[in-house]
């Protein structure tokens, strides 16, 4: 059970990091397109 909880926490942390990087990349692309690049 402890291992399962640990794995779940790790997955959630990874998911949040991935979402953050995707959102960051999307906002950068949006800023570039707005700038006309």
Short mmCIF file of N, CA and C in Angstrom, two decimals:
data_model
loop_
_atom_site.label_atom_id
_atom_site.label_comp_id
_atom_site.label_asym_id
_atom_site.label_seq_id
_atom_site.Cartn_x
_atom_site.Cartn_y
_atom_site.Cartn_z
N UNK A 1 0.84 -1.21 0.00
CA UNK A 1 0.00 0.00 0.00
C UNK A 1 0.87 1.26 0.00
N UNK A 2 1.93 1.24 0.82
CA UNK A 2 2.81 2.42 0.87
C UNK A 2 3.44 2.67 -0.49
N UNK A 3 3.88 1.57 -1.12
CA UNK A 3 4.51 1.70 -2.43
C UNK A 3 3.53 2.29 -3.44
N UNK A 4 2.28 1.82 -3.36
CA UNK A 4 1.27 2.31 -4.30
C UNK A 4 1.04 3.81 -4.09
N UNK A 5 0.98 4.23 -2.82
CA UNK A 5 0.79 5.65 -2.54
C UNK A 5 1.97 6.46 -3.07
N UNK A 6 3.18 5.93 -2.86
CA UNK A 6 4.38 6.64 -3.31
C UNK A 6 4.36 6.79 -4.83
N UNK A 7 4.02 5.70 -5.52
CA UNK A 7 3.96 5.75 -6.98
C UNK A 7 2.92 6.76 -7.44
N UNK A 8 1.77 6.77 -6.75
CA UNK A 8 0.71 7.71 -7.13
C UNK A 8 1.17 9.15 -6.95
N UNK A 9 1.87 9.41 -5.84
CA UNK A 9 2.36 10.77 -5.60
C UNK A 9 3.36 11.17 -6.68
N UNK A 10 4.27 10.23 -7.02
CA UNK A 10 5.26 10.52 -8.06
C UNK A 10 4.58 10.83 -9.39
N UNK A 11 3.56 10.03 -9.72
CA UNK A 11 2.85 10.23 -10.99
C UNK A 11 2.18 11.60 -11.01
N UNK A 12 1.58 11.97 -9.88
CA UNK A 12 0.90 13.27 -9.83
C UNK A 12 1.91 14.40 -10.00
N UNK A 13 3.08 14.26 -9.35
CA UNK A 13 4.10 15.30 -9.47
C UNK A 13 4.58 15.40 -10.92
N UNK A 14 4.83 14.24 -11.54
CA UNK A 14 5.27 14.23 -12.94
C UNK A 14 4.22 14.86 -13.84
N UNK A 15 2.96 14.50 -13.60
CA UNK A 15 1.87 15.03 -14.43
C UNK A 15 1.82 16.55 -14.31
N UNK A 16 1.95 17.05 -13.08
CA UNK A 16 1.90 18.50 -12.88
C UNK A 16 3.07 19.17 -13.61
N UNK A 17 4.25 18.55 -13.55
CA UNK A 17 5.42 19.12 -14.21
C UNK A 17 5.22 19.14 -15.72
N UNK A 18 4.67 18.04 -16.25
CA UNK A 18 4.43 17.95 -17.69
C UNK A 18 3.41 19.00 -18.12
N UNK A 19 2.33 19.12 -17.35
CA UNK A 19 1.29 20.11 -17.68
C UNK A 19 1.90 21.51 -17.65
N UNK A 20 2.74 21.77 -16.64
CA UNK A 20 3.35 23.08 -16.53
C UNK A 20 4.23 23.38 -17.74
N UNK A 21 5.01 22.38 -18.16
CA UNK A 21 5.91 22.61 -19.30
C UNK A 21 5.10 22.80 -20.58
N UNK A 22 4.01 22.04 -20.73
CA UNK A 22 3.16 22.17 -21.92
C UNK A 22 2.52 23.56 -21.94
N UNK A 23 2.00 23.98 -20.79
CA UNK A 23 1.35 25.30 -20.71
C UNK A 23 2.38 26.39 -20.96
N UNK A 24 3.58 26.22 -20.40
CA UNK A 24 4.64 27.21 -20.60
C UNK A 24 5.02 27.32 -22.06
N UNK A 25 5.17 26.15 -22.71
CA UNK A 25 5.54 26.14 -24.13
C UNK A 25 4.43 26.77 -24.96
N UNK A 26 3.18 26.46 -24.63
CA UNK A 26 2.04 27.00 -25.38
C UNK A 26 2.01 28.53 -25.24
N UNK A 27 2.25 29.03 -24.02
CA UNK A 27 2.20 30.48 -23.82
C UNK A 27 3.35 31.16 -24.56
N UNK A 28 4.51 30.48 -24.62
CA UNK A 28 5.64 31.05 -25.36
C UNK A 28 5.30 31.12 -26.85
N UNK A 29 4.73 30.03 -27.38
CA UNK A 29 4.34 30.02 -28.80
C UNK A 29 3.30 31.10 -29.07
N UNK A 30 2.36 31.26 -28.13
CA UNK A 30 1.32 32.26 -28.30
C UNK A 30 1.93 33.66 -28.32
N UNK A 31 2.88 33.91 -27.43
CA UNK A 31 3.54 35.22 -27.38
C UNK A 31 4.28 35.48 -28.68
N UNK A 32 4.95 34.45 -29.21
CA UNK A 32 5.68 34.62 -30.47
C UNK A 32 4.73 34.92 -31.62
N UNK A 33 3.60 34.21 -31.66
CA UNK A 33 2.66 34.43 -32.77
C UNK A 33 2.03 35.82 -32.65
N UNK A 34 1.81 36.27 -31.43
CA UNK A 34 1.25 37.61 -31.23
C UNK A 34 2.27 38.66 -31.67
N UNK A 35 3.56 38.37 -31.44
CA UNK A 35 4.62 39.30 -31.83
C UNK A 35 4.84 39.28 -33.34
N UNK A 36 4.22 38.33 -34.03
CA UNK A 36 4.32 38.28 -35.48
C UNK A 36 5.55 37.52 -35.96
N UNK A 37 6.08 36.63 -35.15
CA UNK A 37 7.27 35.85 -35.53
C UNK A 37 6.89 34.49 -36.07
#
